[in-house]
mmCIF file of C-alpha atoms in Angstrom:
data_model
loop_
_atom_site.group_PDB
_atom_site.id
_atom_site.type_symbol
_atom_site.label_atom_id
_atom_site.label_comp_id
_atom_site.label_asym_id
_atom_site.label_seq_id
_atom_site.Cartn_x
_atom_site.Cartn_y
_atom_site.Cartn_z
ATOM 1 C CA SER A 941 326.855 45.320 -49.262
ATOM 2 C CA GLN A 942 327.886 43.984 -52.656
ATOM 3 C CA GLN A 943 330.472 41.229 -52.661
ATOM 4 C CA GLY A 944 331.219 41.262 -56.361
ATOM 5 C CA GLU A 945 331.583 43.693 -59.161
ATOM 6 C CA GLU A 946 330.804 42.842 -62.739
ATOM 7 C CA ASP A 947 332.635 44.291 -65.688
ATOM 8 C CA PRO A 948 331.563 45.805 -67.988
ATOM 9 C CA GLN A 949 328.514 47.484 -66.472
ATOM 10 C CA ALA A 950 326.852 47.437 -69.881
ATOM 11 C CA LEU A 951 327.536 45.524 -73.093
ATOM 12 C CA SER A 952 325.892 45.835 -76.496
ATOM 13 C CA ILE A 953 326.493 43.238 -79.201
ATOM 14 C CA GLN A 954 324.833 41.928 -82.311
ATOM 15 C CA GLU A 955 323.033 38.630 -82.544
ATOM 16 C CA GLY A 956 325.432 35.790 -83.240
ATOM 17 C CA GLU A 957 328.378 37.398 -81.480
ATOM 18 C CA ASN A 958 329.849 36.150 -78.225
ATOM 19 C CA ALA A 959 329.398 38.058 -74.984
ATOM 20 C CA THR A 960 331.908 37.956 -72.146
ATOM 21 C CA MET A 961 331.320 39.444 -68.731
ATOM 22 C CA ASN A 962 333.596 39.344 -65.729
ATOM 23 C CA CYS A 963 333.069 39.231 -62.002
ATOM 24 C CA SER A 964 335.513 40.066 -59.240
ATOM 25 C CA TYR A 965 334.850 39.293 -55.594
ATOM 26 C CA LYS A 966 336.502 40.078 -52.313
ATOM 27 C CA THR A 967 336.585 37.069 -49.994
ATOM 28 C CA SER A 968 337.283 33.363 -50.300
ATOM 29 C CA ILE A 969 334.255 31.441 -51.478
ATOM 30 C CA ASN A 970 332.567 28.046 -51.427
ATOM 31 C CA ASN A 971 331.055 28.535 -54.852
ATOM 32 C CA LEU A 972 330.129 31.173 -57.383
ATOM 33 C CA GLN A 973 326.906 31.354 -59.338
ATOM 34 C CA TRP A 974 325.571 33.343 -62.262
ATOM 35 C CA TYR A 975 321.991 34.543 -62.502
ATOM 36 C CA ARG A 976 320.039 36.273 -65.260
ATOM 37 C CA GLN A 977 317.358 38.902 -64.727
ATOM 38 C CA ASN A 978 315.027 40.053 -67.448
ATOM 39 C CA SER A 979 313.768 43.605 -67.161
ATOM 40 C CA GLY A 980 311.813 44.172 -63.964
ATOM 41 C CA ARG A 981 311.527 40.497 -63.096
ATOM 42 C CA GLY A 982 313.024 37.968 -60.706
ATOM 43 C CA LEU A 983 316.354 36.269 -61.145
ATOM 44 C CA VAL A 984 316.939 32.902 -62.784
ATOM 45 C CA HIS A 985 319.858 30.659 -61.869
ATOM 46 C CA LEU A 986 322.128 29.845 -64.804
ATOM 47 C CA ILE A 987 325.171 27.947 -63.556
ATOM 48 C CA LEU A 988 327.183 27.158 -60.426
ATOM 49 C CA ILE A 989 330.931 26.601 -60.220
ATOM 50 C CA ARG A 990 332.600 25.307 -57.071
ATOM 51 C CA SER A 991 335.798 26.714 -55.660
ATOM 52 C CA ASN A 992 337.758 23.606 -56.694
ATOM 53 C CA GLU A 993 336.585 23.845 -60.312
ATOM 54 C CA ARG A 994 338.203 25.989 -62.991
ATOM 55 C CA GLU A 995 335.740 25.762 -65.868
ATOM 56 C CA LYS A 996 332.201 24.649 -66.441
ATOM 57 C CA HIS A 997 329.894 24.479 -69.457
ATOM 58 C CA SER A 998 326.136 24.492 -69.836
ATOM 59 C CA GLY A 999 324.733 24.770 -73.350
ATOM 60 C CA ARG A 1000 325.946 28.086 -74.777
ATOM 61 C CA LEU A 1001 327.353 29.164 -71.408
ATOM 62 C CA ARG A 1002 330.941 28.785 -70.297
ATOM 63 C CA VAL A 1003 332.078 29.860 -66.852
ATOM 64 C CA THR A 1004 335.634 30.084 -65.589
ATOM 65 C CA LEU A 1005 336.849 30.646 -62.065
ATOM 66 C CA ASP A 1006 340.253 31.837 -60.896
ATOM 67 C CA THR A 1007 340.313 31.743 -57.114
ATOM 68 C CA SER A 1008 343.858 33.149 -56.962
ATOM 69 C CA LYS A 1009 342.626 36.306 -58.683
ATOM 70 C CA LYS A 1010 339.179 36.148 -57.073
ATOM 71 C CA SER A 1011 337.541 36.457 -60.458
ATOM 72 C CA SER A 1012 335.142 34.649 -62.759
ATOM 73 C CA SER A 1013 333.981 35.102 -66.305
ATOM 74 C CA LEU A 1014 330.771 34.172 -68.094
ATOM 75 C CA LEU A 1015 330.868 33.599 -71.827
ATOM 76 C CA ILE A 1016 327.669 33.394 -73.848
ATOM 77 C CA THR A 1017 328.342 32.066 -77.328
ATOM 78 C CA ALA A 1018 326.248 32.750 -80.438
ATOM 79 C CA SER A 1019 324.093 35.276 -78.595
ATOM 80 C CA ARG A 1020 320.402 35.734 -79.340
ATOM 81 C CA ALA A 1021 318.045 38.652 -78.828
ATOM 82 C CA ALA A 1022 316.446 36.629 -76.028
ATOM 83 C CA ASP A 1023 319.745 36.798 -74.116
ATOM 84 C CA THR A 1024 319.106 40.508 -73.513
ATOM 85 C CA ALA A 1025 319.048 40.810 -69.727
ATOM 86 C CA SER A 1026 321.123 41.741 -66.696
ATOM 87 C CA TYR A 1027 323.602 39.136 -65.502
ATOM 88 C CA PHE A 1028 324.745 38.884 -61.900
ATOM 89 C CA CYS A 1029 327.412 36.841 -60.223
ATOM 90 C CA ALA A 1030 326.704 35.678 -56.703
ATOM 91 C CA THR A 1031 329.039 34.150 -54.168
ATOM 92 C CA VAL A 1032 328.752 32.092 -51.036
ATOM 93 C CA PRO A 1033 331.662 33.220 -48.872
ATOM 94 C CA THR A 1034 333.591 30.547 -47.005
ATOM 95 C CA GLY A 1035 332.278 30.143 -43.500
ATOM 96 C CA THR A 1036 328.762 31.337 -44.232
ATOM 97 C CA ALA A 1037 325.985 28.796 -44.318
ATOM 98 C CA SER A 1038 324.050 29.697 -47.382
ATOM 99 C CA LYS A 1039 323.743 33.437 -47.865
ATOM 100 C CA LEU A 1040 324.332 34.514 -51.458
ATOM 101 C CA THR A 1041 325.904 37.915 -52.000
ATOM 102 C CA PHE A 1042 325.307 39.438 -55.419
ATOM 103 C CA GLY A 1043 327.414 41.683 -57.578
ATOM 104 C CA THR A 1044 326.345 44.855 -59.309
ATOM 105 C CA GLY A 1045 325.468 43.225 -62.626
ATOM 106 C CA THR A 1046 326.214 43.542 -66.343
ATOM 107 C CA ARG A 1047 323.414 44.764 -68.610
ATOM 108 C CA LEU A 1048 323.618 42.895 -71.903
ATOM 109 C CA GLN A 1049 321.800 44.165 -74.995
ATOM 110 C CA VAL A 1050 321.709 41.862 -78.026
ATOM 111 C CA THR A 1051 320.477 43.535 -81.194
ATOM 112 C CA LEU A 1052 319.269 41.935 -84.409
ATOM 113 C CA ASP B 1390 304.157 23.571 -58.132
ATOM 114 C CA THR B 1391 304.122 27.010 -59.714
ATOM 115 C CA GLY B 1392 307.389 28.254 -58.242
ATOM 116 C CA VAL B 1393 307.884 31.091 -55.786
ATOM 117 C CA SER B 1394 304.883 33.416 -55.542
ATOM 118 C CA GLN B 1395 304.929 36.958 -54.236
ATOM 119 C CA ASP B 1396 302.017 39.216 -53.431
ATOM 120 C CA PRO B 1397 301.306 41.974 -54.187
ATOM 121 C CA ARG B 1398 303.342 42.542 -57.340
ATOM 122 C CA HIS B 1399 303.070 46.283 -56.981
ATOM 123 C CA LYS B 1400 302.357 48.466 -53.970
ATOM 124 C CA ILE B 1401 302.109 52.244 -53.916
ATOM 125 C CA THR B 1402 301.854 53.796 -50.495
ATOM 126 C CA LYS B 1403 302.237 57.114 -48.770
ATOM 127 C CA ARG B 1404 305.170 57.832 -46.520
ATOM 128 C CA GLY B 1405 304.465 56.736 -42.978
ATOM 129 C CA GLN B 1406 302.119 53.904 -43.869
ATOM 130 C CA ASN B 1407 302.811 50.234 -43.110
ATOM 131 C CA VAL B 1408 303.076 47.652 -45.868
ATOM 132 C CA THR B 1409 303.255 43.875 -45.841
ATOM 133 C CA PHE B 1410 304.521 41.535 -48.527
ATOM 134 C CA ARG B 1411 303.844 37.837 -48.701
ATOM 135 C CA CYS B 1412 305.995 35.086 -50.194
ATOM 136 C CA ASP B 1413 304.978 31.496 -50.874
ATOM 137 C CA PRO B 1414 308.084 29.399 -51.559
ATOM 138 C CA ILE B 1415 308.347 26.136 -53.469
ATOM 139 C CA SER B 1416 306.678 23.643 -51.161
ATOM 140 C CA GLU B 1417 309.665 21.279 -50.842
ATOM 141 C CA HIS B 1418 312.054 24.132 -49.995
ATOM 142 C CA ASN B 1419 312.917 24.683 -46.346
ATOM 143 C CA ARG B 1420 314.977 27.851 -46.808
ATOM 144 C CA LEU B 1421 313.446 31.203 -47.627
ATOM 145 C CA TYR B 1422 315.274 34.443 -48.382
ATOM 146 C CA TRP B 1423 314.359 38.116 -48.707
ATOM 147 C CA TYR B 1424 316.408 40.494 -50.831
ATOM 148 C CA ARG B 1425 315.958 44.143 -51.771
ATOM 149 C CA GLN B 1426 316.932 45.523 -55.152
ATOM 150 C CA THR B 1427 317.054 49.133 -56.279
ATOM 151 C CA LEU B 1428 317.307 50.291 -59.872
ATOM 152 C CA GLY B 1429 320.603 49.426 -61.500
ATOM 153 C CA GLN B 1430 321.912 47.502 -58.502
ATOM 154 C CA GLY B 1431 322.227 43.870 -57.573
ATOM 155 C CA PRO B 1432 319.991 42.283 -54.946
ATOM 156 C CA GLU B 1433 320.977 43.044 -51.356
ATOM 157 C CA PHE B 1434 320.453 40.377 -48.724
ATOM 158 C CA LEU B 1435 317.936 41.186 -45.997
ATOM 159 C CA THR B 1436 317.246 37.973 -44.108
ATOM 160 C CA TYR B 1437 316.752 34.238 -44.401
ATOM 161 C CA PHE B 1438 314.870 31.446 -42.673
ATOM 162 C CA GLN B 1439 315.473 27.766 -42.386
ATOM 163 C CA ASN B 1440 312.063 26.287 -41.648
ATOM 164 C CA GLU B 1441 310.548 28.737 -39.153
ATOM 165 C CA ALA B 1442 313.842 29.919 -37.671
ATOM 166 C CA GLN B 1443 315.250 33.257 -38.791
ATOM 167 C CA LEU B 1444 318.957 32.457 -39.017
ATOM 168 C CA GLU B 1445 320.459 35.693 -40.270
ATOM 169 C CA LYS B 1446 319.461 39.334 -40.601
ATOM 170 C CA SER B 1447 321.302 42.022 -42.473
ATOM 171 C CA ARG B 1448 322.182 45.320 -40.864
ATOM 172 C CA LEU B 1449 320.056 46.778 -43.670
ATOM 173 C CA LEU B 1450 317.043 45.422 -41.830
ATOM 174 C CA SER B 1451 316.257 48.322 -39.532
ATOM 175 C CA ASP B 1452 313.810 48.228 -36.634
ATOM 176 C CA ARG B 1453 311.050 49.183 -39.053
ATOM 177 C CA PHE B 1454 311.443 45.908 -40.924
ATOM 178 C CA SER B 1455 310.223 42.579 -39.612
ATOM 179 C CA ALA B 1456 309.993 39.216 -41.294
ATOM 180 C CA GLU B 1457 308.205 36.106 -40.141
ATOM 181 C CA ARG B 1458 307.766 32.568 -41.275
ATOM 182 C CA PRO B 1459 305.410 31.222 -38.626
ATOM 183 C CA LYS B 1460 304.889 27.652 -39.791
ATOM 184 C CA GLY B 1461 307.918 27.210 -41.968
ATOM 185 C CA SER B 1462 305.879 27.688 -45.108
ATOM 186 C CA PHE B 1463 304.949 31.163 -46.348
ATOM 187 C CA SER B 1464 306.702 34.286 -45.106
ATOM 188 C CA THR B 1465 305.725 37.920 -44.620
ATOM 189 C CA LEU B 1466 307.914 41.002 -44.715
ATOM 190 C CA GLU B 1467 306.451 44.050 -43.018
ATOM 191 C CA ILE B 1468 307.785 47.572 -43.300
ATOM 192 C CA GLN B 1469 306.454 50.016 -40.734
ATOM 193 C CA ARG B 1470 306.394 53.801 -41.138
ATOM 194 C CA THR B 1471 307.608 53.612 -44.711
ATOM 195 C CA GLU B 1472 310.112 56.140 -46.016
ATOM 196 C CA GLN B 1473 310.839 57.154 -49.584
ATOM 197 C CA GLY B 1474 314.157 55.347 -49.343
ATOM 198 C CA ASP B 1475 312.269 52.082 -48.910
ATOM 199 C CA SER B 1476 311.145 52.260 -52.534
ATOM 200 C CA ALA B 1477 312.619 49.175 -54.170
ATOM 201 C CA MET B 1478 311.868 45.729 -55.503
ATOM 202 C CA TYR B 1479 311.568 43.178 -52.707
ATOM 203 C CA LEU B 1480 312.574 39.738 -53.898
ATOM 204 C CA CYS B 1481 311.828 36.446 -52.225
ATOM 205 C CA ALA B 1482 313.711 33.248 -52.997
ATOM 206 C CA SER B 1483 313.732 29.701 -51.693
ATOM 207 C CA SER B 1484 316.032 26.690 -51.708
ATOM 208 C CA PHE B 1485 316.341 23.212 -50.242
ATOM 209 C CA SER B 1486 319.164 22.588 -47.802
ATOM 210 C CA GLY B 1487 319.328 18.853 -48.335
ATOM 211 C CA THR B 1488 321.085 18.851 -51.693
ATOM 212 C CA VAL B 1489 324.639 19.565 -52.746
ATOM 213 C CA GLY B 1490 323.547 22.791 -54.411
ATOM 214 C CA ALA B 1491 321.809 23.933 -51.291
ATOM 215 C CA ASN B 1492 322.268 27.577 -52.035
ATOM 216 C CA VAL B 1493 320.902 27.634 -55.561
ATOM 217 C CA LEU B 1494 318.002 30.015 -55.185
ATOM 218 C CA THR B 1495 314.682 30.075 -56.997
ATOM 219 C CA PHE B 1496 313.349 33.614 -57.072
ATOM 220 C CA GLY B 1497 309.870 34.994 -57.246
ATOM 221 C CA ALA B 1498 308.941 37.814 -59.605
ATOM 222 C CA GLY B 1499 309.246 40.367 -56.812
ATOM 223 C CA SER B 1500 307.075 42.963 -55.113
ATOM 224 C CA ARG B 1501 307.731 46.522 -56.250
ATOM 225 C CA LEU B 1502 307.203 49.153 -53.559
ATOM 226 C CA THR B 1503 306.791 52.832 -54.340
ATOM 227 C CA VAL B 1504 306.628 55.216 -51.396
ATOM 228 C CA LEU B 1505 305.245 58.655 -52.248
#
């Protein structure tokens, strides 16, 4: 079963614009992660934010976490064509050892 | 280390046949995971191992599915009597439990199964 749901399901922007995608989840968590998946390939870890953190940055990525609303957002600034991919949030629910549960994903298309 | 390797990358089989996928994790990683992903969906957890012990199995893993990790290194996922609904990408991932980010997964490229 999917723990999270990403919104929007699909997003199309032009190169240089910012892209924001949101993730909502259902249970309390230890941490939340974002992964990227290029077409037909495996997933690549982007960033992890712990339940006691509210914001985290990594290069052009900015992640926020609101545990009271059970939601997170991923912001990609100054997008590039190479950012075209599907983005998934994944959570480790409190009380589970290490199983990651993934959301449904946002498909991002960055055009020139 | 070349990362997580999966073999074969593509498998086409007829309904009713058995198939086996192999995963070679990153050598320092003691945890190994199997996920299944269908088109347009996120990965769904199937099972995971810590060393050779299978610690959790999803209810998605029916009796036709079996996974092993006999020596705590590579793992195999076997599907018996395949059905068309088994068509999916099977993803393997690994991680190391001894670090703070123990559940940051490194994924392989996946094994795509098509059941005719």
